[in-house]
XYZ file of C-alpha atoms in Angstrom:
409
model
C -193.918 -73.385 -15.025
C -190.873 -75.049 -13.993
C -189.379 -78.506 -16.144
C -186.745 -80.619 -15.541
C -184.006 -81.601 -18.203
C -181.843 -84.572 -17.915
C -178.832 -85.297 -19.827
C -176.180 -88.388 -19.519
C -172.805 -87.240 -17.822
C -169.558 -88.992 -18.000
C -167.140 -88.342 -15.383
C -164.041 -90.003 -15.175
C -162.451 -91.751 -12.763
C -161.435 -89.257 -10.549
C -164.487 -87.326 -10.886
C -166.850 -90.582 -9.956
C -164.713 -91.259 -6.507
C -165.406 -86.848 -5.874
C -168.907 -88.168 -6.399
C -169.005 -90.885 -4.578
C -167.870 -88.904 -1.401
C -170.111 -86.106 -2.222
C -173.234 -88.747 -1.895
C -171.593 -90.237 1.186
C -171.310 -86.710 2.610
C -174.720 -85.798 1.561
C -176.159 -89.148 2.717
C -174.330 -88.961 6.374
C -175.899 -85.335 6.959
C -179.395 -86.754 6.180
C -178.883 -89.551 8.119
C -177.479 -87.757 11.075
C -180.685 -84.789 10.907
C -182.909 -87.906 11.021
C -181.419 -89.007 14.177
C -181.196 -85.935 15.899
C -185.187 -85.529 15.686
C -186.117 -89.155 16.396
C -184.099 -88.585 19.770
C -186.146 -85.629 20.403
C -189.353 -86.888 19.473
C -188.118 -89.933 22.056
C -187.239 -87.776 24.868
C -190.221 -85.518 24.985
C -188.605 -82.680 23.362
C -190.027 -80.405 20.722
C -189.343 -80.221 17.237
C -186.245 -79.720 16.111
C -186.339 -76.779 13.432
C -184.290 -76.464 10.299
C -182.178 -73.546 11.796
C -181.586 -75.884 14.677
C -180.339 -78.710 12.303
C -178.342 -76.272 10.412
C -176.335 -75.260 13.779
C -175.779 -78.129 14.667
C -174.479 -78.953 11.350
C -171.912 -76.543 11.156
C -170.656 -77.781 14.596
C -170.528 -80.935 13.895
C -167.968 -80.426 10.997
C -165.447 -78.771 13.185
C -165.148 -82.044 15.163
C -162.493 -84.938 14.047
C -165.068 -87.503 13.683
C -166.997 -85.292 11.067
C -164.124 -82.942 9.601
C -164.147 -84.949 6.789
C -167.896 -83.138 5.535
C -166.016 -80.030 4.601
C -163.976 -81.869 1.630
C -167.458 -81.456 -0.419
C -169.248 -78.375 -1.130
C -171.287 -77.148 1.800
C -174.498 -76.358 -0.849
C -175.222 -79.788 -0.766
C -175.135 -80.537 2.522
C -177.426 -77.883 2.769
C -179.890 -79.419 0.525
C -179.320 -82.504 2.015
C -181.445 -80.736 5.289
C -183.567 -79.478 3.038
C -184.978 -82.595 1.867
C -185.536 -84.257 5.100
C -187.888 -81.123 5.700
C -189.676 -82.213 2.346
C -189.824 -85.881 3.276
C -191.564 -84.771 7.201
C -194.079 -82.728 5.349
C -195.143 -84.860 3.146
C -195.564 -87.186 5.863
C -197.230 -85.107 8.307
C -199.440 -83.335 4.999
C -200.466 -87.417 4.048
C -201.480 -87.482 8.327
C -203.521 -84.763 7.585
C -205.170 -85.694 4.707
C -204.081 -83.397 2.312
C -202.017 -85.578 -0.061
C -201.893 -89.937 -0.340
C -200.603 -90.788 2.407
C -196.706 -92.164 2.993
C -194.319 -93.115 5.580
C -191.912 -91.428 7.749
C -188.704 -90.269 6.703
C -186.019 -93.317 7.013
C -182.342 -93.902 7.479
C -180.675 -93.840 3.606
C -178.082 -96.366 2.462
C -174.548 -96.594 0.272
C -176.599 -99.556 -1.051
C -180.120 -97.629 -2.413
C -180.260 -97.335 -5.927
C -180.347 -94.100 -6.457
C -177.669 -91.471 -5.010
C -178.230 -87.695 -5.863
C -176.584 -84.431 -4.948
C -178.187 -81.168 -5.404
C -176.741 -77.854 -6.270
C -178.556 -74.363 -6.667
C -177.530 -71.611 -7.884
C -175.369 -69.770 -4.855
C -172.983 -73.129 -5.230
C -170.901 -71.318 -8.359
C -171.593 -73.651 -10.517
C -171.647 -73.471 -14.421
C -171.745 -74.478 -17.771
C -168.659 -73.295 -19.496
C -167.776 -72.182 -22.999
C -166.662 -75.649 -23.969
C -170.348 -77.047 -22.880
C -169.068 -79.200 -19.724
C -170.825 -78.702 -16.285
C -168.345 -77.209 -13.930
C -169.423 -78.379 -10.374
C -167.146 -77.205 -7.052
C -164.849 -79.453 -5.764
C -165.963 -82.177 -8.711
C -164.492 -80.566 -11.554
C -165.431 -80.416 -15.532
C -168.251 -83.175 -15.994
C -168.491 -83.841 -19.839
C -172.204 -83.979 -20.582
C -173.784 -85.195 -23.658
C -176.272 -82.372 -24.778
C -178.974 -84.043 -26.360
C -181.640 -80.973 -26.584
C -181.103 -76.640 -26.147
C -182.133 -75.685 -22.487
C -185.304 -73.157 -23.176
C -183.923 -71.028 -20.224
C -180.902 -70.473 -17.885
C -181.376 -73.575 -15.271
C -182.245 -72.645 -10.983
C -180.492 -75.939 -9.639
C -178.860 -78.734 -10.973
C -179.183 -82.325 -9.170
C -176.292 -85.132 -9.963
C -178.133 -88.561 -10.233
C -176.295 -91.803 -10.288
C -178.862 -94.599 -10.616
C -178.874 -98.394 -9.891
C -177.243 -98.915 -13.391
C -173.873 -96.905 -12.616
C -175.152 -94.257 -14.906
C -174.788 -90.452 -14.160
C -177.024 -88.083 -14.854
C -177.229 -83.776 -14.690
C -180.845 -83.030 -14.054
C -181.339 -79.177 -14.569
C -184.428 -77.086 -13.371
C -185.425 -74.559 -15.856
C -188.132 -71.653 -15.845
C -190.480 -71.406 -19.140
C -192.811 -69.371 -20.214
C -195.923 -69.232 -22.074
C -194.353 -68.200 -25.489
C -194.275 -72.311 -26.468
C -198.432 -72.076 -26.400
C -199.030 -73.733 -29.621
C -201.877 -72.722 -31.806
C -205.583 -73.551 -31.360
C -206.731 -76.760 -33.233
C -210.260 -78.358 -33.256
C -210.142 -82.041 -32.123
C -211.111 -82.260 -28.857
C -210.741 -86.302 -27.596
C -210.899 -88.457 -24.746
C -208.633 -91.408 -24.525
C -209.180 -94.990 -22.779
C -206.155 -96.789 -21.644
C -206.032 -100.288 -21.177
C -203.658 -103.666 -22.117
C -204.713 -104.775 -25.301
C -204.268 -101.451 -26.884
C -202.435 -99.083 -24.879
C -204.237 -96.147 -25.396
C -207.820 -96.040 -27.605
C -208.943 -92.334 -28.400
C -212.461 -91.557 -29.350
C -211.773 -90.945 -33.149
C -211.152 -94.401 -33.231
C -207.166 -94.398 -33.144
C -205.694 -97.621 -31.521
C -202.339 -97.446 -30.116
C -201.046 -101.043 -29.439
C -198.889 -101.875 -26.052
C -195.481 -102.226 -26.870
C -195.317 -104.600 -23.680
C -191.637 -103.838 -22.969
C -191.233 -106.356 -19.891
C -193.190 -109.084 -21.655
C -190.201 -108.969 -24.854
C -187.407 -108.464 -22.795
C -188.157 -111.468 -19.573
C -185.824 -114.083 -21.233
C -183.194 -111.650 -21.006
C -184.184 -110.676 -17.227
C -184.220 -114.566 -16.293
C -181.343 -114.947 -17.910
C -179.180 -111.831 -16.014
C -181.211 -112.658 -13.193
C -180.177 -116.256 -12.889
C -176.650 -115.553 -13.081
C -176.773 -112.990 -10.484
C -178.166 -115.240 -7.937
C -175.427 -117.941 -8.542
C -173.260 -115.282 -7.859
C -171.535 -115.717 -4.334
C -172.893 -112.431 -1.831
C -169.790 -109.893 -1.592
C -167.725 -110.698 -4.419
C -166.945 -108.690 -7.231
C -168.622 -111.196 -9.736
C -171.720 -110.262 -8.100
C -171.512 -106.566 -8.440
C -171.066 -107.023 -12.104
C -173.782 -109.848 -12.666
C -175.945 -107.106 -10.559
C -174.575 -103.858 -12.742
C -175.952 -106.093 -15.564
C -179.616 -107.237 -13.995
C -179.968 -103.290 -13.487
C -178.539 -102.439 -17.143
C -181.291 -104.553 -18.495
C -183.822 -103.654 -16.358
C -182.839 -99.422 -17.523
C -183.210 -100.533 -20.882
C -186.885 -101.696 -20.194
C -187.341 -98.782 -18.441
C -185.817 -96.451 -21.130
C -188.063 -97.897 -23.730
C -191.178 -97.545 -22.172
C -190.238 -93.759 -21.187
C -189.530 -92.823 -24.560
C -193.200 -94.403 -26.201
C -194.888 -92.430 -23.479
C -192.682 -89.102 -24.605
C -193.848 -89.789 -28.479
C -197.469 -90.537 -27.906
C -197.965 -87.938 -25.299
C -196.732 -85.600 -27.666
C -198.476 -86.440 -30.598
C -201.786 -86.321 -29.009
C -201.363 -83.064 -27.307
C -200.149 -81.127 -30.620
C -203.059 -82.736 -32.696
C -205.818 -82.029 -30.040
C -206.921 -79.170 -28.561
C -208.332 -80.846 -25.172
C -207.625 -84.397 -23.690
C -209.524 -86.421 -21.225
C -208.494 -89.543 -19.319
C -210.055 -91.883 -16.726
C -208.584 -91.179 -13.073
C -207.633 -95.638 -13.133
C -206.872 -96.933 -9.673
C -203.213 -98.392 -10.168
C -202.245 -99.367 -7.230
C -205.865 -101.873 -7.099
C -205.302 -103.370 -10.356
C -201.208 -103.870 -8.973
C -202.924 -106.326 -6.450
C -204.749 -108.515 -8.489
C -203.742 -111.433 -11.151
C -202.878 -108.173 -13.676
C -200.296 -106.482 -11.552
C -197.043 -107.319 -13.918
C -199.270 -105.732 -17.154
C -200.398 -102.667 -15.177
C -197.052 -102.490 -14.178
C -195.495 -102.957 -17.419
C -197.944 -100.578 -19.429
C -197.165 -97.649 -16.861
C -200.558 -95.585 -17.203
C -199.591 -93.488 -14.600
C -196.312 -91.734 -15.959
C -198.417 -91.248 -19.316
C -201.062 -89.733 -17.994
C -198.488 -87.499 -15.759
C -196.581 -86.835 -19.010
C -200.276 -85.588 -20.812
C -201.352 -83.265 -18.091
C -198.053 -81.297 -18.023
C -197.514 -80.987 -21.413
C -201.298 -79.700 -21.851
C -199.996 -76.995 -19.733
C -197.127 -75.816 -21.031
C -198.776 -75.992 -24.482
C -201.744 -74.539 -23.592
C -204.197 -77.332 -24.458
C -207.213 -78.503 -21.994
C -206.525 -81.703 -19.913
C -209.325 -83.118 -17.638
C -209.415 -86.181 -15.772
C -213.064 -88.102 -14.904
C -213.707 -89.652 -11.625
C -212.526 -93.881 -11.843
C -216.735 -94.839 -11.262
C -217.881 -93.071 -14.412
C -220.307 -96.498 -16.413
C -217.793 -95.714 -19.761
C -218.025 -99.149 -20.730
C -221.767 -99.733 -19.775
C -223.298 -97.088 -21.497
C -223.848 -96.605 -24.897
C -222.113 -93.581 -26.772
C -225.010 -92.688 -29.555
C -228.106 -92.976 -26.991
C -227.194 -93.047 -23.549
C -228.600 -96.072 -22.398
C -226.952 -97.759 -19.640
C -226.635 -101.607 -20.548
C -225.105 -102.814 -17.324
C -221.510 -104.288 -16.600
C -220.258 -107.056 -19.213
C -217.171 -109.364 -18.700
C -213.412 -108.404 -20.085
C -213.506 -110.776 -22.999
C -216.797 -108.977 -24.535
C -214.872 -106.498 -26.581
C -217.640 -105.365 -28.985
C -221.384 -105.431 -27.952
C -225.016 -104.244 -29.487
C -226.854 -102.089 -27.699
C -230.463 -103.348 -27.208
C -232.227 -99.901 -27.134
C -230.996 -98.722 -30.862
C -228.768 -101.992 -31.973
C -225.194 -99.597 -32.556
C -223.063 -102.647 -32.600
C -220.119 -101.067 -30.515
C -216.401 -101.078 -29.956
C -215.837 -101.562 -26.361
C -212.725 -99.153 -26.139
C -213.928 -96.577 -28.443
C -217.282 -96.385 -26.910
C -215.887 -95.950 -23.544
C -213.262 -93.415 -25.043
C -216.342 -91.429 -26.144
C -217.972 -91.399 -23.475
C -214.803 -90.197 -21.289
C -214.935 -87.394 -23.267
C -219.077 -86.554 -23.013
C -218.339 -86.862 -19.059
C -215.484 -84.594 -19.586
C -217.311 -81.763 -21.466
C -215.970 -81.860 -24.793
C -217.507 -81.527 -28.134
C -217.597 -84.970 -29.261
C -220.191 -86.963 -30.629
C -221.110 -91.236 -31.083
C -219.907 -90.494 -34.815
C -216.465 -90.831 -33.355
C -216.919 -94.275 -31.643
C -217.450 -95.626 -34.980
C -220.795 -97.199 -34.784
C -222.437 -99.272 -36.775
C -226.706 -100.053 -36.869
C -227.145 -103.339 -36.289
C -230.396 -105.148 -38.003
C -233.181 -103.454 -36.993
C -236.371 -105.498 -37.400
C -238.849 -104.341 -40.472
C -242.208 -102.363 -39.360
C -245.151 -104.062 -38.814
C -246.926 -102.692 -41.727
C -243.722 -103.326 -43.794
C -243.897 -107.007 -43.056
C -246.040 -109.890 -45.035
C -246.479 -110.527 -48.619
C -248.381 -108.068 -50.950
C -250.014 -108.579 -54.181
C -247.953 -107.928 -57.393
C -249.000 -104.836 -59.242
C -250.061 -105.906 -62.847
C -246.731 -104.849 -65.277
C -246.960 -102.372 -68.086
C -245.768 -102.732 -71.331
C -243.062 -100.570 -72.336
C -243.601 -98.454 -74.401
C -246.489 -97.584 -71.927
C -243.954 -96.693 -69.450
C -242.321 -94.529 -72.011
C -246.017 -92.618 -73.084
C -246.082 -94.159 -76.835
C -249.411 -95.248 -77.840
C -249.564 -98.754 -77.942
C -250.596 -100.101 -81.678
């Protein structure tokens, strides 16, 4: 399978304005593809083909008005044609049905968030002896290694993000000798905002609610930016900072989702999760929670590293009754409000936890081996037998020594 790497790079000076004109050079070829086939589409013409792009590409750099595209490397120009052919398929494949669906492929900006330049592996670059990424016509980025690379990397992609960080994002190849060895526990886990994640031997994690801790430090970034006046460079450092605060939120939340995924994939042999609809608890009243507890990069995170490790992941259709049934007898009690977080079942009184029952009973609709023991159930008071009920006469007492088979005197 193929992973991505990314590690912080710190160019200087020089190296950030070859960047800078590497993502305007990259950005202008996109832009200029984009145009090319919207005229066509408007004039009746067929579709213009990615040889056809390239062409024209390489024509339009030996004009005076474009001559300038040749002070970058050409690999990334390149790549910049190859991902407007990503973004049309996607959109056409989302027309067609075969993946969510998504607009059309629009105009970029020297004002998006994100810039990113991609090199593969026919652009000469390298990592050199001294451990700095060697990029054409860039130079020697340093780049703080923070892990070993399992393999040689494919491509590299240079990221600079909203924050005016840089970062070298490197596609490696891996195979299946990280497989770790089998284990028994087999769980299904149900996420929600209380506790983060609740897994069906009863483990809690608790949200960490990043946003929630750090909004008087937003409002406060956030109010200076706006009395900023629009243009000035007091505004693209109040901004820098709104962004720099917003990262760290960001940074946070990535890394709990890195340390819990982990942890439950090496201790468990399979996982199962709840397919949650996101984007329709992002409309309602909830939407800054959802948003904040980010369900969906954790559950991305879980099913990739069940298959590199070799674990089981499987994810259960979003109407599955988890929290309406009961996990030691089946019986489905109907729904029951958000603030009932523990409720007895009225076939065989199991008082139950809300989120471990429904964790349990992710994993029964999963197929694992798990059982109501995990959900941590306790009987409730179960009413006495008929024939156990009522008073009874008391049985006459024996002496004792009786009791003890001596004779009396």
């Amino acid at each position: 399978m193929q992973l991505r790497y990314s590690f912080r790079v710190y160019p200087s000076a020089g190296q950030r304005s070859a960047l800078a004109r590497a993502f305007g050079c990259a950005r202008v070829v996109f832009n200029d593809a984009l145009r090319v086939r919207e005229e066509a589409r408007a004039a009746g013409l067929p579709f213009v083909t990615s040889a056809e792009l390239s062409k024209h590409l390489t024509a339009v750099k030996k004009t005076p008005e474009r001559a300038w595209l040749g002070e970058v490397s050409a690999v990334i120009l390149q790549q910049s044609l190859r991902d407007l052919d990503t973004a049309y398929r996607n959109f056409f494949d989302g027309l067609k049905g075969k993946r969510p669906r998504m607009g059309a492929p629009r105009l970029k900006s020297k004002r998006d968030n994100r810039q990113s330049i991609r090199f593969t592996a026919n652009a000469a670059w390298r990592i050199t002896p001294g451990g700095k990424l060697r990029l054409p016509k860039i130079g020697d980025l340093k780049v703080k290694w923070s892990r070993t690379l399992p393999s040689t990397p494919t491509t590299v992609t240079v990221v600079r993000d909203a924050a005016g960080r840089y970062f070298a994002s490197f596609v490696v190849e891996t195979d299946a000798s990280e497989v770790l060895p089998e284990t028994t526990p087999e769980v299904g886990i149900d996420l929600g905002l209380g506790h983060f994640a609740v897994l069906s031997d009863g483990t809690k994690a608790d949200s960490p609610r990043f946003l929630r801790r750090a909004e008087k430090r937003l409002k406060k970034t956030q109010r200076a930016l706006s009395r900023t006046e629009k243009g000035s460079r007091n505004r693209n450092k109040a901004r820098l900072k709104v962004a720099r605060a917003h990262a760290r939120v960001a940074d946070a939340r990535r890394e709990f989702h890195h340390h819990l995924s982990t942890r439950i994939i090496r201790e468990n042999q399979a996982v199962a999760v709840e397919d949650l609809a996101v984007k329709g608890l992002a409309r309602t009243r909830l939407a800054k929670s959802v948003h904040d507890a980010g369900w969906s990069a954790f559950v991305t995170m879980l099913e990739y590293k069940a298959a590199r490790y070799g674990r089981t992941f499987v994810k259960i259709g979003r109407f599955e009754p988890t929290s309406q049934v009961c996990s030691r007898c089946g019986v489905k009690d109907g729904p029951k409000p958000l603030n009932v977080r523990e409720w007895t079942c009225k076939e065989c009184g199991a008082v139950l936890d809300r989120d471990i029952n429904a964790a349990v009973n992710i994993a029964k609709a999963a197929g694992l081996a798990v059982s109501a023991c995990g959900a941590q159930v306790r009987p409730g008071l179960v009413p006495a037998p008929r024939s156990a009920a009522g008073t009874h006469p008391k049985r006459p007492t024996q002496p004792v020594w009786e009791q003890a088979g001596i004779p009396g005197l």
